[in-house]
Amino acid sequence: MTILENWRNLAYGEGLDNKQREQLWTNYFLVEKGIYEQILSNPTEVIEGTVEELAKKYDTDIQTMTGFLDGVNESLKGYENPVETMDEQTTVKIEIDLEKLYYNMVEAKADWLYNLPQWEELLPEDTRKDLYKKQKISGTVVKGPKVGRNDPCPCGSGKKYKKCCGSN
């Protein structure tokens, strides 16, 4: 089993009761926030090292670092780390795309991350508002007009809806 599979099993599935899982996530979110505070303090730095080295650098364990790398992977500039297959000695790189990262933090509803004070220096307020709105709109489901029983069927058969697709 890979370290990512171990992390996901621990965080989402096996081996912990609800209270233990809640404690795991509380601890994870604190570590995650601390890592992002460091990264966003120097956002142009390209961070490279093995999973083990990064865990030491950010004063955490390998499982937590793996969860972090999995979460940040979609916010990197033009590449992704091999999170599905990595082990402790896999070399990874963290080079943040700030707009992707902010958008993904909003998508994850991680207000403790997208409200970090570092964002004020990194992205103008109007850009942050636009990214926030864009993400919220992307998750909005818009229903089309309701088809009435006597309306033509939208499948194009020419029959009334009640005699065609609405007859079930």
mmCIF file with all atom_site columns, C-alpha atoms in Angstrom:
data_model
loop_
_atom_site.group_PDB
_atom_site.id
_atom_site.type_symbol
_atom_site.label_atom_id
_atom_site.label_alt_id
_atom_site.label_comp_id
_atom_site.label_asym_id
_atom_site.label_entity_id
_atom_site.label_seq_id
_atom_site.pdbx_PDB_ins_code
_atom_site.Cartn_x
_atom_site.Cartn_y
_atom_site.Cartn_z
_atom_site.occupancy
_atom_site.B_iso_or_equiv
_atom_site.pdbx_formal_charge
_atom_site.auth_seq_id
_atom_site.auth_comp_id
_atom_site.auth_asym_id
_atom_site.auth_atom_id
_atom_site.pdbx_PDB_model_num
ATOM 1   C CA . MET A 1 1   ? 0.000   0.000  0.000   1.00 0.00 ? 1   MET A CA 1
ATOM 2   C CA . THR A 1 2   ? 1.338   3.472  -0.906  1.00 0.00 ? 2   THR A CA 1
ATOM 3   C CA . ILE A 1 3   ? 1.684   6.229  1.677   1.00 0.00 ? 3   ILE A CA 1
ATOM 4   C CA . LEU A 1 4   ? -1.192  8.083  -0.016  1.00 0.00 ? 4   LEU A CA 1
ATOM 5   C CA . GLU A 1 5   ? -3.452  5.027  0.312   1.00 0.00 ? 5   GLU A CA 1
ATOM 6   C CA . ASN A 1 6   ? -2.443  4.769  3.982   1.00 0.00 ? 6   ASN A CA 1
ATOM 7   C CA . TRP A 1 7   ? -3.272  8.472  4.484   1.00 0.00 ? 7   TRP A CA 1
ATOM 8   C CA . ARG A 1 8   ? -6.646  8.198  2.741   1.00 0.00 ? 8   ARG A CA 1
ATOM 9   C CA . ASN A 1 9   ? -7.589  5.048  4.672   1.00 0.00 ? 9   ASN A CA 1
ATOM 10  C CA . LEU A 1 10  ? -6.705  6.738  7.927   1.00 0.00 ? 10  LEU A CA 1
ATOM 11  C CA . ALA A 1 11  ? -8.340  10.077 7.125   1.00 0.00 ? 11  ALA A CA 1
ATOM 12  C CA . TYR A 1 12  ? -11.484 8.813  5.404   1.00 0.00 ? 12  TYR A CA 1
ATOM 13  C CA . GLY A 1 13  ? -12.020 5.229  6.349   1.00 0.00 ? 13  GLY A CA 1
ATOM 14  C CA . GLU A 1 14  ? -10.504 2.565  8.464   1.00 0.00 ? 14  GLU A CA 1
ATOM 15  C CA . GLY A 1 15  ? -9.159  2.293  11.953  1.00 0.00 ? 15  GLY A CA 1
ATOM 16  C CA . LEU A 1 16  ? -10.491 5.418  13.675  1.00 0.00 ? 16  LEU A CA 1
ATOM 17  C CA . ASP A 1 17  ? -13.730 6.176  15.458  1.00 0.00 ? 17  ASP A CA 1
ATOM 18  C CA . ASN A 1 18  ? -15.458 9.511  14.824  1.00 0.00 ? 18  ASN A CA 1
ATOM 19  C CA . LYS A 1 19  ? -13.747 11.294 17.716  1.00 0.00 ? 19  LYS A CA 1
ATOM 20  C CA . GLN A 1 20  ? -10.284 10.108 16.633  1.00 0.00 ? 20  GLN A CA 1
ATOM 21  C CA . ARG A 1 21  ? -10.982 11.092 13.006  1.00 0.00 ? 21  ARG A CA 1
ATOM 22  C CA . GLU A 1 22  ? -12.165 14.535 14.134  1.00 0.00 ? 22  GLU A CA 1
ATOM 23  C CA . GLN A 1 23  ? -8.932  14.955 16.132  1.00 0.00 ? 23  GLN A CA 1
ATOM 24  C CA . LEU A 1 24  ? -6.853  13.831 13.135  1.00 0.00 ? 24  LEU A CA 1
ATOM 25  C CA . TRP A 1 25  ? -8.509  16.472 10.921  1.00 0.00 ? 25  TRP A CA 1
ATOM 26  C CA . THR A 1 26  ? -8.212  19.194 13.573  1.00 0.00 ? 26  THR A CA 1
ATOM 27  C CA . ASN A 1 27  ? -4.482  18.504 13.845  1.00 0.00 ? 27  ASN A CA 1
ATOM 28  C CA . TYR A 1 28  ? -4.110  18.253 10.069  1.00 0.00 ? 28  TYR A CA 1
ATOM 29  C CA . PHE A 1 29  ? -5.807  21.618 9.472   1.00 0.00 ? 29  PHE A CA 1
ATOM 30  C CA . LEU A 1 30  ? -3.458  23.306 11.972  1.00 0.00 ? 30  LEU A CA 1
ATOM 31  C CA . VAL A 1 31  ? -0.385  21.834 10.277  1.00 0.00 ? 31  VAL A CA 1
ATOM 32  C CA . GLU A 1 32  ? -1.777  22.652 6.821   1.00 0.00 ? 32  GLU A CA 1
ATOM 33  C CA . LYS A 1 33  ? -2.387  26.272 7.837   1.00 0.00 ? 33  LYS A CA 1
ATOM 34  C CA . GLY A 1 34  ? 1.180   26.545 9.175   1.00 0.00 ? 34  GLY A CA 1
ATOM 35  C CA . ILE A 1 35  ? 2.667   25.150 5.964   1.00 0.00 ? 35  ILE A CA 1
ATOM 36  C CA . TYR A 1 36  ? 0.621   27.536 3.827   1.00 0.00 ? 36  TYR A CA 1
ATOM 37  C CA . GLU A 1 37  ? 1.621   30.485 6.012   1.00 0.00 ? 37  GLU A CA 1
ATOM 38  C CA . GLN A 1 38  ? 5.269   29.636 5.336   1.00 0.00 ? 38  GLN A CA 1
ATOM 39  C CA . ILE A 1 39  ? 4.769   29.013 1.609   1.00 0.00 ? 39  ILE A CA 1
ATOM 40  C CA . LEU A 1 40  ? 2.706   32.172 1.083   1.00 0.00 ? 40  LEU A CA 1
ATOM 41  C CA . SER A 1 41  ? 5.305   34.246 2.932   1.00 0.00 ? 41  SER A CA 1
ATOM 42  C CA . ASN A 1 42  ? 7.680   33.486 0.052   1.00 0.00 ? 42  ASN A CA 1
ATOM 43  C CA . PRO A 1 43  ? 5.381   32.449 -2.828  1.00 0.00 ? 43  PRO A CA 1
ATOM 44  C CA . THR A 1 44  ? 8.005   32.571 -5.585  1.00 0.00 ? 44  THR A CA 1
ATOM 45  C CA . GLU A 1 45  ? 10.220  30.005 -3.857  1.00 0.00 ? 45  GLU A CA 1
ATOM 46  C CA . VAL A 1 46  ? 10.243  26.620 -5.579  1.00 0.00 ? 46  VAL A CA 1
ATOM 47  C CA . ILE A 1 47  ? 10.299  24.025 -2.819  1.00 0.00 ? 47  ILE A CA 1
ATOM 48  C CA . GLU A 1 48  ? 11.953  20.724 -3.673  1.00 0.00 ? 48  GLU A CA 1
ATOM 49  C CA . GLY A 1 49  ? 12.902  17.671 -1.688  1.00 0.00 ? 49  GLY A CA 1
ATOM 50  C CA . THR A 1 50  ? 11.855  14.173 -0.789  1.00 0.00 ? 50  THR A CA 1
ATOM 51  C CA . VAL A 1 51  ? 8.581   13.646 1.027   1.00 0.00 ? 51  VAL A CA 1
ATOM 52  C CA . GLU A 1 52  ? 10.617  12.821 4.132   1.00 0.00 ? 52  GLU A CA 1
ATOM 53  C CA . GLU A 1 53  ? 12.723  15.999 3.846   1.00 0.00 ? 53  GLU A CA 1
ATOM 54  C CA . LEU A 1 54  ? 9.627   18.188 3.430   1.00 0.00 ? 54  LEU A CA 1
ATOM 55  C CA . ALA A 1 55  ? 7.968   16.536 6.430   1.00 0.00 ? 55  ALA A CA 1
ATOM 56  C CA . LYS A 1 56  ? 11.048  17.467 8.501   1.00 0.00 ? 56  LYS A CA 1
ATOM 57  C CA . LYS A 1 57  ? 11.197  20.968 7.006   1.00 0.00 ? 57  LYS A CA 1
ATOM 58  C CA . TYR A 1 58  ? 7.579   21.650 7.991   1.00 0.00 ? 58  TYR A CA 1
ATOM 59  C CA . ASP A 1 59  ? 7.900   19.802 11.318  1.00 0.00 ? 59  ASP A CA 1
ATOM 60  C CA . THR A 1 60  ? 5.285   17.137 10.615  1.00 0.00 ? 60  THR A CA 1
ATOM 61  C CA . ASP A 1 61  ? 5.032   13.414 9.968   1.00 0.00 ? 61  ASP A CA 1
ATOM 62  C CA . ILE A 1 62  ? 5.148   11.716 6.573   1.00 0.00 ? 62  ILE A CA 1
ATOM 63  C CA . GLN A 1 63  ? 1.420   10.855 6.566   1.00 0.00 ? 63  GLN A CA 1
ATOM 64  C CA . THR A 1 64  ? 0.407   14.479 7.170   1.00 0.00 ? 64  THR A CA 1
ATOM 65  C CA . MET A 1 65  ? 2.897   15.714 4.555   1.00 0.00 ? 65  MET A CA 1
ATOM 66  C CA . THR A 1 66  ? 1.415   13.208 2.114   1.00 0.00 ? 66  THR A CA 1
ATOM 67  C CA . GLY A 1 67  ? -2.076  14.578 2.767   1.00 0.00 ? 67  GLY A CA 1
ATOM 68  C CA . PHE A 1 68  ? -0.765  18.105 2.213   1.00 0.00 ? 68  PHE A CA 1
ATOM 69  C CA . LEU A 1 69  ? 0.955   17.149 -1.062  1.00 0.00 ? 69  LEU A CA 1
ATOM 70  C CA . ASP A 1 70  ? -2.240  15.457 -2.248  1.00 0.00 ? 70  ASP A CA 1
ATOM 71  C CA . GLY A 1 71  ? -4.246  18.591 -1.455  1.00 0.00 ? 71  GLY A CA 1
ATOM 72  C CA . VAL A 1 72  ? -1.865  21.092 -3.032  1.00 0.00 ? 72  VAL A CA 1
ATOM 73  C CA . ASN A 1 73  ? -1.222  19.001 -6.158  1.00 0.00 ? 73  ASN A CA 1
ATOM 74  C CA . GLU A 1 74  ? -3.935  20.639 -8.290  1.00 0.00 ? 74  GLU A CA 1
ATOM 75  C CA . SER A 1 75  ? -2.629  24.119 -7.447  1.00 0.00 ? 75  SER A CA 1
ATOM 76  C CA . LEU A 1 76  ? 0.855   23.713 -8.896  1.00 0.00 ? 76  LEU A CA 1
ATOM 77  C CA . LYS A 1 77  ? 2.267   25.450 -11.976 1.00 0.00 ? 77  LYS A CA 1
ATOM 78  C CA . GLY A 1 78  ? 1.836   23.183 -15.000 1.00 0.00 ? 78  GLY A CA 1
ATOM 79  C CA . TYR A 1 79  ? 2.670   19.825 -13.399 1.00 0.00 ? 79  TYR A CA 1
ATOM 80  C CA . GLU A 1 80  ? 1.568   17.453 -10.670 1.00 0.00 ? 80  GLU A CA 1
ATOM 81  C CA . ASN A 1 81  ? 3.646   15.372 -8.277  1.00 0.00 ? 81  ASN A CA 1
ATOM 82  C CA . PRO A 1 82  ? 3.246   11.565 -8.452  1.00 0.00 ? 82  PRO A CA 1
ATOM 83  C CA . VAL A 1 83  ? 1.176   11.462 -5.247  1.00 0.00 ? 83  VAL A CA 1
ATOM 84  C CA . GLU A 1 84  ? -0.502  8.147  -6.120  1.00 0.00 ? 84  GLU A CA 1
ATOM 85  C CA . THR A 1 85  ? 2.807   6.263  -6.250  1.00 0.00 ? 85  THR A CA 1
ATOM 86  C CA . MET A 1 86  ? 5.224   8.284  -4.117  1.00 0.00 ? 86  MET A CA 1
ATOM 87  C CA . ASP A 1 87  ? 7.069   6.961  -1.103  1.00 0.00 ? 87  ASP A CA 1
ATOM 88  C CA . GLU A 1 88  ? 9.194   8.703  1.548   1.00 0.00 ? 88  GLU A CA 1
ATOM 89  C CA . GLN A 1 89  ? 12.150  9.030  -0.838  1.00 0.00 ? 89  GLN A CA 1
ATOM 90  C CA . THR A 1 90  ? 10.212  10.392 -3.825  1.00 0.00 ? 90  THR A CA 1
ATOM 91  C CA . THR A 1 91  ? 11.433  13.849 -4.803  1.00 0.00 ? 91  THR A CA 1
ATOM 92  C CA . VAL A 1 92  ? 8.584   16.328 -5.134  1.00 0.00 ? 92  VAL A CA 1
ATOM 93  C CA . LYS A 1 93  ? 8.338   19.979 -6.077  1.00 0.00 ? 93  LYS A CA 1
ATOM 94  C CA . ILE A 1 94  ? 5.983   22.671 -4.841  1.00 0.00 ? 94  ILE A CA 1
ATOM 95  C CA . GLU A 1 95  ? 5.689   25.678 -7.136  1.00 0.00 ? 95  GLU A CA 1
ATOM 96  C CA . ILE A 1 96  ? 2.378   27.375 -6.425  1.00 0.00 ? 96  ILE A CA 1
ATOM 97  C CA . ASP A 1 97  ? 0.045   28.952 -8.978  1.00 0.00 ? 97  ASP A CA 1
ATOM 98  C CA . LEU A 1 98  ? -1.491  31.553 -6.661  1.00 0.00 ? 98  LEU A CA 1
ATOM 99  C CA . GLU A 1 99  ? -4.790  31.980 -8.502  1.00 0.00 ? 99  GLU A CA 1
ATOM 100 C CA . LYS A 1 100 ? -5.343  28.208 -8.780  1.00 0.00 ? 100 LYS A CA 1
ATOM 101 C CA . LEU A 1 101 ? -4.483  27.805 -5.108  1.00 0.00 ? 101 LEU A CA 1
ATOM 102 C CA . TYR A 1 102 ? -6.914  30.519 -3.989  1.00 0.00 ? 102 TYR A CA 1
ATOM 103 C CA . TYR A 1 103 ? -9.686  29.113 -6.209  1.00 0.00 ? 103 TYR A CA 1
ATOM 104 C CA . ASN A 1 104 ? -9.098  25.565 -4.880  1.00 0.00 ? 104 ASN A CA 1
ATOM 105 C CA . MET A 1 105 ? -9.119  26.791 -1.275  1.00 0.00 ? 105 MET A CA 1
ATOM 106 C CA . VAL A 1 106 ? -12.510 28.412 -1.893  1.00 0.00 ? 106 VAL A CA 1
ATOM 107 C CA . GLU A 1 107 ? -13.737 25.212 -3.556  1.00 0.00 ? 107 GLU A CA 1
ATOM 108 C CA . ALA A 1 108 ? -12.645 23.213 -0.486  1.00 0.00 ? 108 ALA A CA 1
ATOM 109 C CA . LYS A 1 109 ? -14.515 25.709 1.732   1.00 0.00 ? 109 LYS A CA 1
ATOM 110 C CA . ALA A 1 110 ? -11.235 26.209 3.602   1.00 0.00 ? 110 ALA A CA 1
ATOM 111 C CA . ASP A 1 111 ? -11.913 29.722 4.887   1.00 0.00 ? 111 ASP A CA 1
ATOM 112 C CA . TRP A 1 112 ? -9.025  29.372 7.388   1.00 0.00 ? 112 TRP A CA 1
ATOM 113 C CA . LEU A 1 113 ? -6.774  29.198 4.320   1.00 0.00 ? 113 LEU A CA 1
ATOM 114 C CA . TYR A 1 114 ? -8.271  31.598 1.778   1.00 0.00 ? 114 TYR A CA 1
ATOM 115 C CA . ASN A 1 115 ? -8.626  34.222 4.548   1.00 0.00 ? 115 ASN A CA 1
ATOM 116 C CA . LEU A 1 116 ? -4.958  34.074 5.556   1.00 0.00 ? 116 LEU A CA 1
ATOM 117 C CA . PRO A 1 117 ? -3.567  37.632 5.812   1.00 0.00 ? 117 PRO A CA 1
ATOM 118 C CA . GLN A 1 118 ? -0.786  36.786 3.308   1.00 0.00 ? 118 GLN A CA 1
ATOM 119 C CA . TRP A 1 119 ? -3.345  36.842 0.497   1.00 0.00 ? 119 TRP A CA 1
ATOM 120 C CA . GLU A 1 120 ? -3.742  40.615 0.885   1.00 0.00 ? 120 GLU A CA 1
ATOM 121 C CA . GLU A 1 121 ? -0.159  41.071 -0.333  1.00 0.00 ? 121 GLU A CA 1
ATOM 122 C CA . LEU A 1 122 ? -0.307  38.379 -3.024  1.00 0.00 ? 122 LEU A CA 1
ATOM 123 C CA . LEU A 1 123 ? -3.554  38.924 -4.927  1.00 0.00 ? 123 LEU A CA 1
ATOM 124 C CA . PRO A 1 124 ? -5.462  42.192 -5.246  1.00 0.00 ? 124 PRO A CA 1
ATOM 125 C CA . GLU A 1 125 ? -8.842  42.213 -3.502  1.00 0.00 ? 125 GLU A CA 1
ATOM 126 C CA . ASP A 1 126 ? -10.768 42.410 -6.795  1.00 0.00 ? 126 ASP A CA 1
ATOM 127 C CA . THR A 1 127 ? -8.912  39.328 -8.112  1.00 0.00 ? 127 THR A CA 1
ATOM 128 C CA . ARG A 1 128 ? -9.731  37.408 -4.924  1.00 0.00 ? 128 ARG A CA 1
ATOM 129 C CA . LYS A 1 129 ? -13.392 38.449 -5.191  1.00 0.00 ? 129 LYS A CA 1
ATOM 130 C CA . ASP A 1 130 ? -13.516 37.410 -8.873  1.00 0.00 ? 130 ASP A CA 1
ATOM 131 C CA . LEU A 1 131 ? -11.950 34.012 -8.115  1.00 0.00 ? 131 LEU A CA 1
ATOM 132 C CA . TYR A 1 132 ? -14.364 33.520 -5.215  1.00 0.00 ? 132 TYR A CA 1
ATOM 133 C CA . LYS A 1 133 ? -17.379 34.356 -7.405  1.00 0.00 ? 133 LYS A CA 1
ATOM 134 C CA . LYS A 1 134 ? -16.112 32.219 -10.292 1.00 0.00 ? 134 LYS A CA 1
ATOM 135 C CA . GLN A 1 135 ? -15.731 29.201 -8.015  1.00 0.00 ? 135 GLN A CA 1
ATOM 136 C CA . LYS A 1 136 ? -19.150 29.669 -6.398  1.00 0.00 ? 136 LYS A CA 1
ATOM 137 C CA . ILE A 1 137 ? -20.843 30.023 -9.793  1.00 0.00 ? 137 ILE A CA 1
ATOM 138 C CA . SER A 1 138 ? -19.100 26.877 -11.080 1.00 0.00 ? 138 SER A CA 1
ATOM 139 C CA . GLY A 1 139 ? -20.887 24.824 -8.427  1.00 0.00 ? 139 GLY A CA 1
ATOM 140 C CA . THR A 1 140 ? -24.340 26.300 -9.079  1.00 0.00 ? 140 THR A CA 1
ATOM 141 C CA . VAL A 1 141 ? -26.774 23.994 -10.857 1.00 0.00 ? 141 VAL A CA 1
ATOM 142 C CA . VAL A 1 142 ? -29.171 25.793 -13.152 1.00 0.00 ? 142 VAL A CA 1
ATOM 143 C CA . LYS A 1 143 ? -32.357 23.907 -14.018 1.00 0.00 ? 143 LYS A CA 1
ATOM 144 C CA . GLY A 1 144 ? -33.897 24.400 -17.420 1.00 0.00 ? 144 GLY A CA 1
ATOM 145 C CA . PRO A 1 145 ? -37.549 25.325 -17.850 1.00 0.00 ? 145 PRO A CA 1
ATOM 146 C CA . LYS A 1 146 ? -40.012 22.680 -16.672 1.00 0.00 ? 146 LYS A CA 1
ATOM 147 C CA . VAL A 1 147 ? -41.665 20.693 -19.431 1.00 0.00 ? 147 VAL A CA 1
ATOM 148 C CA . GLY A 1 148 ? -45.448 20.656 -19.138 1.00 0.00 ? 148 GLY A CA 1
ATOM 149 C CA . ARG A 1 149 ? -47.476 17.481 -19.760 1.00 0.00 ? 149 ARG A CA 1
ATOM 150 C CA . ASN A 1 150 ? -49.021 18.886 -22.956 1.00 0.00 ? 150 ASN A CA 1
ATOM 151 C CA . ASP A 1 151 ? -45.814 20.493 -24.284 1.00 0.00 ? 151 ASP A CA 1
ATOM 152 C CA . PRO A 1 152 ? -43.920 18.913 -27.177 1.00 0.00 ? 152 PRO A CA 1
ATOM 153 C CA . CYS A 1 153 ? -41.453 16.299 -25.867 1.00 0.00 ? 153 CYS A CA 1
ATOM 154 C CA . PRO A 1 154 ? -37.886 17.689 -25.638 1.00 0.00 ? 154 PRO A CA 1
ATOM 155 C CA . CYS A 1 155 ? -36.547 14.466 -27.199 1.00 0.00 ? 155 CYS A CA 1
ATOM 156 C CA . GLY A 1 156 ? -37.765 15.715 -30.592 1.00 0.00 ? 156 GLY A CA 1
ATOM 157 C CA . SER A 1 157 ? -40.271 12.941 -31.328 1.00 0.00 ? 157 SER A CA 1
ATOM 158 C CA . GLY A 1 158 ? -43.063 15.419 -32.100 1.00 0.00 ? 158 GLY A CA 1
ATOM 159 C CA . LYS A 1 159 ? -45.353 13.769 -29.538 1.00 0.00 ? 159 LYS A CA 1
ATOM 160 C CA . LYS A 1 160 ? -46.694 15.426 -26.434 1.00 0.00 ? 160 LYS A CA 1
ATOM 161 C CA . TYR A 1 161 ? -44.453 14.944 -23.421 1.00 0.00 ? 161 TYR A CA 1
ATOM 162 C CA . LYS A 1 162 ? -47.181 12.992 -21.540 1.00 0.00 ? 162 LYS A CA 1
ATOM 163 C CA . LYS A 1 163 ? -47.405 10.449 -24.412 1.00 0.00 ? 163 LYS A CA 1
ATOM 164 C CA . CYS A 1 164 ? -43.621 10.113 -24.847 1.00 0.00 ? 164 CYS A CA 1
ATOM 165 C CA . CYS A 1 165 ? -40.853 10.513 -22.258 1.00 0.00 ? 165 CYS A CA 1
ATOM 166 C CA . GLY A 1 166 ? -43.266 11.632 -19.533 1.00 0.00 ? 166 GLY A CA 1
ATOM 167 C CA . SER A 1 167 ? -45.365 8.478  -19.691 1.00 0.00 ? 167 SER A CA 1
ATOM 168 C CA . ASN A 1 168 ? -43.293 6.547  -17.146 1.00 0.00 ? 168 ASN A CA 1
#
